[in-house]
């Protein structure tokens, strides 16, 4: 490890000791942050995997019901049914702080109507039970899909922060701190050498005076 290009003086030595102390404290804080980020990240990944499996299972059921309904209903009827939504949906996105990482917090709201499939405005004469099931599955899966999107975005942002923190920790651990330690060792050696030289000169002067 190359040492810093500084003058080997006691003042410089004191400054480097302060920098080393600060770098060591910073390294500990960043390492603790990295460990905590990793702990929360792993928890989110597990939750993400569980929720994704639930969402995929519900969507699979919805697609199976829709395929059955589509085979029994006229295609034009289904297109007309899907053309105009029966209710509006609003999405509010706030931010929350996790270990200095600002992650999204999503809130999903229907309009004044309830979110039950029974409130969907379409005629039952040309409908069938499979189509009703399709809407029930889709309405049921919507909150889970929103939560999944929130968790996945949070995981992405936390992964970026973990990588940034890891680079800072490595820079301190493998470059900054060893460089400071090497430079401090070099200055101490130089100062000790100068001190020994000064003592030797004094002893020679003393011997010459006797």
PDB file of C-alpha atoms in Angstrom:
ATOM      1  CA  UNK A   1       0.000   0.000   0.000  1.00  0.00           C
ATOM      2  CA  UNK A   2       1.487   3.344  -1.076  1.00  0.00           C
ATOM      3  CA  UNK A   3       1.801   5.890   1.691  1.00  0.00           C
ATOM      4  CA  UNK A   4       0.533   9.449   1.491  1.00  0.00           C
ATOM      5  CA  UNK A   5       2.865  12.151   0.225  1.00  0.00           C
ATOM      6  CA  UNK A   6       3.243  14.233   3.404  1.00  0.00           C
ATOM      7  CA  UNK A   7       6.068  15.799   5.414  1.00  0.00           C
ATOM      8  CA  UNK A   8       7.226  13.587   8.325  1.00  0.00           C
ATOM      9  CA  UNK A   9       6.502  16.084  11.102  1.00  0.00           C
ATOM     10  CA  UNK A  10       4.856  15.669  14.492  1.00  0.00           C
ATOM     11  CA  UNK A  11       2.033  18.020  13.462  1.00  0.00           C
ATOM     12  CA  UNK A  12       1.362  15.907  10.380  1.00  0.00           C
ATOM     13  CA  UNK A  13       1.491  12.796  12.531  1.00  0.00           C
ATOM     14  CA  UNK A  14      -1.172  14.208  14.869  1.00  0.00           C
ATOM     15  CA  UNK A  15      -3.376  15.157  11.909  1.00  0.00           C
ATOM     16  CA  UNK A  16      -3.056  11.683  10.404  1.00  0.00           C
ATOM     17  CA  UNK A  17      -3.959  10.060  13.712  1.00  0.00           C
ATOM     18  CA  UNK A  18      -7.134  12.148  13.816  1.00  0.00           C
ATOM     19  CA  UNK A  19      -7.960  11.161  10.228  1.00  0.00           C
ATOM     20  CA  UNK A  20      -7.343   7.507  11.033  1.00  0.00           C
ATOM     21  CA  UNK A  21      -9.606   7.685  14.067  1.00  0.00           C
ATOM     22  CA  UNK A  22     -12.332   9.367  11.992  1.00  0.00           C
ATOM     23  CA  UNK A  23     -11.941   6.825   9.166  1.00  0.00           C
ATOM     24  CA  UNK A  24     -12.149   3.921  11.625  1.00  0.00           C
ATOM     25  CA  UNK A  25     -15.321   5.306  13.208  1.00  0.00           C
ATOM     26  CA  UNK A  26     -16.815   5.934   9.772  1.00  0.00           C
ATOM     27  CA  UNK A  27     -15.949   2.401   8.722  1.00  0.00           C
ATOM     28  CA  UNK A  28     -17.691   0.937  11.772  1.00  0.00           C
ATOM     29  CA  UNK A  29     -20.821   3.036  11.224  1.00  0.00           C
ATOM     30  CA  UNK A  30     -20.982   2.136   7.529  1.00  0.00           C
ATOM     31  CA  UNK A  31     -20.391  -1.545   8.286  1.00  0.00           C
ATOM     32  CA  UNK A  32     -23.216  -1.502  10.833  1.00  0.00           C
ATOM     33  CA  UNK A  33     -25.444   0.218   8.273  1.00  0.00           C
ATOM     34  CA  UNK A  34     -24.518  -2.351   5.632  1.00  0.00           C
ATOM     35  CA  UNK A  35     -25.325  -5.242   7.994  1.00  0.00           C
ATOM     36  CA  UNK A  36     -28.704  -3.758   8.943  1.00  0.00           C
ATOM     37  CA  UNK A  37     -29.556  -3.039   5.293  1.00  0.00           C
ATOM     38  CA  UNK A  38     -28.713  -6.628   4.419  1.00  0.00           C
ATOM     39  CA  UNK A  39     -30.860  -7.951   7.266  1.00  0.00           C
ATOM     40  CA  UNK A  40     -33.889  -5.926   6.176  1.00  0.00           C
ATOM     41  CA  UNK A  41     -33.185  -6.670   2.500  1.00  0.00           C
ATOM     42  CA  UNK A  42     -33.232 -10.430   3.117  1.00  0.00           C
ATOM     43  CA  UNK A  43     -36.526 -10.129   5.015  1.00  0.00           C
ATOM     44  CA  UNK A  44     -38.045  -8.163   2.118  1.00  0.00           C
ATOM     45  CA  UNK A  45     -36.780 -10.682  -0.437  1.00  0.00           C
ATOM     46  CA  UNK A  46     -38.452 -13.519   1.477  1.00  0.00           C
ATOM     47  CA  UNK A  47     -41.690 -11.548   1.736  1.00  0.00           C
ATOM     48  CA  UNK A  48     -41.418 -10.644  -1.955  1.00  0.00           C
ATOM     49  CA  UNK A  49     -41.054 -14.300  -2.968  1.00  0.00           C
ATOM     50  CA  UNK A  50     -44.016 -15.384  -0.833  1.00  0.00           C
ATOM     51  CA  UNK A  51     -46.233 -12.584  -2.146  1.00  0.00           C
ATOM     52  CA  UNK A  52     -45.176 -13.186  -5.754  1.00  0.00           C
ATOM     53  CA  UNK A  53     -46.199 -16.838  -5.461  1.00  0.00           C
ATOM     54  CA  UNK A  54     -49.595 -15.785  -4.081  1.00  0.00           C
ATOM     55  CA  UNK A  55     -50.109 -13.224  -6.851  1.00  0.00           C
ATOM     56  CA  UNK A  56     -49.120 -15.669  -9.580  1.00  0.00           C
ATOM     57  CA  UNK A  57     -51.474 -18.289  -8.161  1.00  0.00           C
ATOM     58  CA  UNK A  58     -54.413 -15.852  -8.091  1.00  0.00           C
ATOM     59  CA  UNK A  59     -53.642 -14.555 -11.583  1.00  0.00           C
ATOM     60  CA  UNK A  60     -53.443 -18.101 -12.891  1.00  0.00           C
ATOM     61  CA  UNK A  61     -56.893 -18.824 -11.473  1.00  0.00           C
ATOM     62  CA  UNK A  62     -58.230 -15.589 -12.969  1.00  0.00           C
ATOM     63  CA  UNK A  63     -56.785 -16.428 -16.396  1.00  0.00           C
ATOM     64  CA  UNK A  64     -58.214 -19.935 -16.265  1.00  0.00           C
ATOM     65  CA  UNK A  65     -61.677 -18.588 -15.401  1.00  0.00           C
ATOM     66  CA  UNK A  66     -61.421 -15.920 -18.100  1.00  0.00           C
ATOM     67  CA  UNK A  67     -60.397 -18.495 -20.705  1.00  0.00           C
ATOM     68  CA  UNK A  68     -63.430 -20.582 -19.788  1.00  0.00           C
ATOM     69  CA  UNK A  69     -65.731 -17.526 -19.794  1.00  0.00           C
ATOM     70  CA  UNK A  70     -64.384 -16.386 -23.157  1.00  0.00           C
ATOM     71  CA  UNK A  71     -65.071 -19.768 -24.696  1.00  0.00           C
ATOM     72  CA  UNK A  72     -68.721 -19.562 -23.602  1.00  0.00           C
ATOM     73  CA  UNK A  73     -69.431 -15.875 -24.332  1.00  0.00           C
ATOM     74  CA  UNK A  74     -69.493 -13.827 -27.497  1.00  0.00           C
ATOM     75  CA  UNK A  75     -66.220 -11.940 -28.004  1.00  0.00           C
ATOM     76  CA  UNK A  76     -67.998  -8.659 -28.811  1.00  0.00           C
ATOM     77  CA  UNK A  77     -69.837  -8.816 -25.491  1.00  0.00           C
ATOM     78  CA  UNK A  78     -66.594  -9.209 -23.575  1.00  0.00           C
ATOM     79  CA  UNK A  79     -65.006  -6.298 -25.482  1.00  0.00           C
ATOM     80  CA  UNK A  80     -67.989  -4.056 -24.694  1.00  0.00           C
ATOM     81  CA  UNK A  81     -67.875  -5.120 -21.071  1.00  0.00           C
ATOM     82  CA  UNK A  82     -64.179  -4.218 -20.753  1.00  0.00           C
ATOM     83  CA  UNK A  83     -64.441  -0.964 -22.730  1.00  0.00           C
ATOM     84  CA  UNK A  84     -65.837   1.193 -19.903  1.00  0.00           C
ATOM     85  CA  UNK A  85     -64.592   0.685 -16.331  1.00  0.00           C
ATOM     86  CA  UNK A  86     -67.274   0.393 -13.688  1.00  0.00           C
ATOM     87  CA  UNK A  87     -65.311   2.392 -11.098  1.00  0.00           C
ATOM     88  CA  UNK A  88     -62.249   4.591 -10.794  1.00  0.00           C
ATOM     89  CA  UNK A  89     -59.136   3.743  -8.828  1.00  0.00           C
ATOM     90  CA  UNK A  90     -56.622   6.190  -7.337  1.00  0.00           C
ATOM     91  CA  UNK A  91     -53.042   5.536  -6.333  1.00  0.00           C
ATOM     92  CA  UNK A  92     -51.186   7.736  -3.856  1.00  0.00           C
ATOM     93  CA  UNK A  93     -47.439   7.299  -3.472  1.00  0.00           C
ATOM     94  CA  UNK A  94     -45.723   8.578  -0.340  1.00  0.00           C
ATOM     95  CA  UNK A  95     -42.139   8.072   0.816  1.00  0.00           C
ATOM     96  CA  UNK A  96     -40.753   6.451   3.929  1.00  0.00           C
ATOM     97  CA  UNK A  97     -37.196   6.255   5.203  1.00  0.00           C
ATOM     98  CA  UNK A  98     -35.409   2.929   5.732  1.00  0.00           C
ATOM     99  CA  UNK A  99     -31.784   3.382   6.846  1.00  0.00           C
ATOM    100  CA  UNK A 100     -31.526   6.682   4.904  1.00  0.00           C
ATOM    101  CA  UNK A 101     -33.113   5.060   1.830  1.00  0.00           C
ATOM    102  CA  UNK A 102     -36.305   6.780   0.666  1.00  0.00           C
ATOM    103  CA  UNK A 103     -38.625   4.022  -0.532  1.00  0.00           C
ATOM    104  CA  UNK A 104     -42.179   4.255  -1.920  1.00  0.00           C
ATOM    105  CA  UNK A 105     -45.257   3.678   0.201  1.00  0.00           C
ATOM    106  CA  UNK A 106     -48.283   3.123  -2.021  1.00  0.00           C
ATOM    107  CA  UNK A 107     -51.920   3.591  -1.051  1.00  0.00           C
ATOM    108  CA  UNK A 108     -54.584   2.137  -3.315  1.00  0.00           C
ATOM    109  CA  UNK A 109     -58.155   3.483  -3.198  1.00  0.00           C
ATOM    110  CA  UNK A 110     -61.348   2.652  -5.045  1.00  0.00           C
ATOM    111  CA  UNK A 111     -63.999   5.313  -5.482  1.00  0.00           C
ATOM    112  CA  UNK A 112     -67.077   5.493  -3.269  1.00  0.00           C
ATOM    113  CA  UNK A 113     -68.275   2.088  -4.463  1.00  0.00           C
ATOM    114  CA  UNK A 114     -67.203  -1.065  -2.752  1.00  0.00           C
ATOM    115  CA  UNK A 115     -64.648  -3.345  -4.336  1.00  0.00           C
ATOM    116  CA  UNK A 116     -66.913  -6.417  -4.438  1.00  0.00           C
ATOM    117  CA  UNK A 117     -67.424  -8.229  -7.697  1.00  0.00           C
ATOM    118  CA  UNK A 118     -71.193  -8.131  -7.079  1.00  0.00           C
ATOM    119  CA  UNK A 119     -71.169  -4.358  -7.675  1.00  0.00           C
ATOM    120  CA  UNK A 120     -69.782  -4.659 -11.177  1.00  0.00           C
ATOM    121  CA  UNK A 121     -72.232  -3.123 -13.629  1.00  0.00           C
ATOM    122  CA  UNK A 122     -72.854  -5.677 -16.346  1.00  0.00           C
ATOM    123  CA  UNK A 123     -75.886  -7.707 -17.296  1.00  0.00           C
ATOM    124  CA  UNK A 124     -76.237 -11.247 -16.008  1.00  0.00           C
ATOM    125  CA  UNK A 125     -78.306 -12.434 -18.977  1.00  0.00           C
ATOM    126  CA  UNK A 126     -75.318 -12.828 -21.277  1.00  0.00           C
ATOM    127  CA  UNK A 127     -72.843 -13.538 -18.492  1.00  0.00           C
ATOM    128  CA  UNK A 128     -71.788 -16.724 -16.735  1.00  0.00           C
ATOM    129  CA  UNK A 129     -70.283 -17.882 -13.458  1.00  0.00           C
ATOM    130  CA  UNK A 130     -66.774 -18.120 -14.867  1.00  0.00           C
ATOM    131  CA  UNK A 131     -66.790 -14.429 -15.769  1.00  0.00           C
ATOM    132  CA  UNK A 132     -67.963 -13.564 -12.260  1.00  0.00           C
ATOM    133  CA  UNK A 133     -65.122 -15.637 -10.826  1.00  0.00           C
ATOM    134  CA  UNK A 134     -62.650 -13.869 -13.096  1.00  0.00           C
ATOM    135  CA  UNK A 135     -63.622 -10.466 -11.717  1.00  0.00           C
ATOM    136  CA  UNK A 136     -63.563 -11.768  -8.154  1.00  0.00           C
ATOM    137  CA  UNK A 137     -60.035 -13.110  -8.584  1.00  0.00           C
ATOM    138  CA  UNK A 138     -58.810  -9.898 -10.235  1.00  0.00           C
ATOM    139  CA  UNK A 139     -60.342  -7.641  -7.587  1.00  0.00           C
ATOM    140  CA  UNK A 140     -58.873  -9.845  -4.859  1.00  0.00           C
ATOM    141  CA  UNK A 141     -55.377  -9.811  -6.378  1.00  0.00           C
ATOM    142  CA  UNK A 142     -55.149  -6.044  -6.949  1.00  0.00           C
ATOM    143  CA  UNK A 143     -54.009  -5.097  -3.387  1.00  0.00           C
ATOM    144  CA  UNK A 144     -51.435  -7.899  -3.451  1.00  0.00           C
ATOM    145  CA  UNK A 145     -50.099  -6.709  -6.804  1.00  0.00           C
ATOM    146  CA  UNK A 146     -49.762  -3.191  -5.433  1.00  0.00           C
ATOM    147  CA  UNK A 147     -47.920  -4.440  -2.337  1.00  0.00           C
ATOM    148  CA  UNK A 148     -45.685  -6.582  -4.547  1.00  0.00           C
ATOM    149  CA  UNK A 149     -44.791  -3.569  -6.702  1.00  0.00           C
ATOM    150  CA  UNK A 150     -43.976  -1.573  -3.558  1.00  0.00           C
ATOM    151  CA  UNK A 151     -41.774  -4.333  -2.128  1.00  0.00           C
ATOM    152  CA  UNK A 152     -39.944  -4.942  -5.396  1.00  0.00           C
ATOM    153  CA  UNK A 153     -39.165  -1.231  -5.820  1.00  0.00           C
ATOM    154  CA  UNK A 154     -38.026  -1.082  -2.191  1.00  0.00           C
ATOM    155  CA  UNK A 155     -35.753  -4.078  -2.765  1.00  0.00           C
ATOM    156  CA  UNK A 156     -34.277  -2.409  -5.836  1.00  0.00           C
ATOM    157  CA  UNK A 157     -33.537   0.843  -3.993  1.00  0.00           C
ATOM    158  CA  UNK A 158     -32.100  -0.988  -0.987  1.00  0.00           C
ATOM    159  CA  UNK A 159     -29.902  -3.138  -3.233  1.00  0.00           C
ATOM    160  CA  UNK A 160     -28.490   0.043  -4.798  1.00  0.00           C
ATOM    161  CA  UNK A 161     -27.823   1.519  -1.347  1.00  0.00           C
ATOM    162  CA  UNK A 162     -26.201  -1.728  -0.156  1.00  0.00           C
ATOM    163  CA  UNK A 163     -23.852  -1.648  -3.149  1.00  0.00           C
ATOM    164  CA  UNK A 164     -22.936   2.004  -2.532  1.00  0.00           C
ATOM    165  CA  UNK A 165     -22.338   1.314   1.155  1.00  0.00           C
ATOM    166  CA  UNK A 166     -20.272  -1.783   0.344  1.00  0.00           C
ATOM    167  CA  UNK A 167     -18.013   0.275  -1.966  1.00  0.00           C
ATOM    168  CA  UNK A 168     -17.503   2.889   0.761  1.00  0.00           C
ATOM    169  CA  UNK A 169     -16.746   0.218   3.367  1.00  0.00           C
ATOM    170  CA  UNK A 170     -14.241  -1.477   1.057  1.00  0.00           C
ATOM    171  CA  UNK A 171     -12.606   1.837   0.150  1.00  0.00           C
ATOM    172  CA  UNK A 172     -12.082   2.633   3.826  1.00  0.00           C
ATOM    173  CA  UNK A 173     -11.075  -0.900   4.799  1.00  0.00           C
ATOM    174  CA  UNK A 174      -8.693  -1.712   1.958  1.00  0.00           C
ATOM    175  CA  UNK A 175      -7.397   1.688   0.860  1.00  0.00           C
ATOM    176  CA  UNK A 176      -7.926   4.688   3.155  1.00  0.00           C
ATOM    177  CA  UNK A 177      -7.243   3.070   6.543  1.00  0.00           C
ATOM    178  CA  UNK A 178      -4.204   0.986   5.413  1.00  0.00           C
ATOM    179  CA  UNK A 179      -2.792   4.040   3.634  1.00  0.00           C
ATOM    180  CA  UNK A 180      -3.136   6.163   6.759  1.00  0.00           C
ATOM    181  CA  UNK A 181      -1.613   3.417   8.920  1.00  0.00           C
ATOM    182  CA  UNK A 182       1.314   3.012   6.524  1.00  0.00           C
ATOM    183  CA  UNK A 183       1.931   6.772   6.457  1.00  0.00           C
ATOM    184  CA  UNK A 184       1.741   7.037  10.268  1.00  0.00           C
ATOM    185  CA  UNK A 185       4.219   4.157  10.582  1.00  0.00           C
ATOM    186  CA  UNK A 186       6.544   5.875   8.076  1.00  0.00           C
ATOM    187  CA  UNK A 187       6.420   9.222   9.939  1.00  0.00           C
ATOM    188  CA  UNK A 188       7.065   7.511  13.283  1.00  0.00           C
ATOM    189  CA  UNK A 189      10.073   5.733  11.818  1.00  0.00           C
ATOM    190  CA  UNK A 190      11.391   9.013  10.391  1.00  0.00           C
ATOM    191  CA  UNK A 191      10.849  10.849  13.666  1.00  0.00           C
ATOM    192  CA  UNK A 192      12.529   8.064  15.637  1.00  0.00           C
ATOM    193  CA  UNK A 193      15.402   8.097  13.179  1.00  0.00           C
ATOM    194  CA  UNK A 194      15.767  11.871  13.497  1.00  0.00           C
ATOM    195  CA  UNK A 195      15.637  11.584  17.281  1.00  0.00           C
ATOM    196  CA  UNK A 196      18.349   8.908  17.299  1.00  0.00           C
ATOM    197  CA  UNK A 197      20.480  11.010  14.972  1.00  0.00           C
ATOM    198  CA  UNK A 198      20.056  14.021  17.222  1.00  0.00           C
ATOM    199  CA  UNK A 199      21.059  12.000  20.306  1.00  0.00           C
ATOM    200  CA  UNK A 200      24.097  10.604  18.468  1.00  0.00           C
ATOM    201  CA  UNK A 201      25.192  14.100  17.479  1.00  0.00           C
ATOM    202  CA  UNK A 202      24.786  15.343  21.045  1.00  0.00           C
ATOM    203  CA  UNK A 203      26.866  12.456  22.375  1.00  0.00           C
ATOM    204  CA  UNK A 204      29.621  13.175  19.823  1.00  0.00           C
ATOM    205  CA  UNK A 205      29.613  16.848  20.727  1.00  0.00           C
ATOM    206  CA  UNK A 206      29.804  15.928  24.410  1.00  0.00           C
ATOM    207  CA  UNK A 207      32.721  13.553  23.781  1.00  0.00           C
ATOM    208  CA  UNK A 208      34.574  16.214  21.798  1.00  0.00           C
ATOM    209  CA  UNK A 209      34.129  18.673  24.650  1.00  0.00           C
ATOM    210  CA  UNK A 210      35.741  16.380  27.201  1.00  0.00           C
TER     211      UNK A 210
END
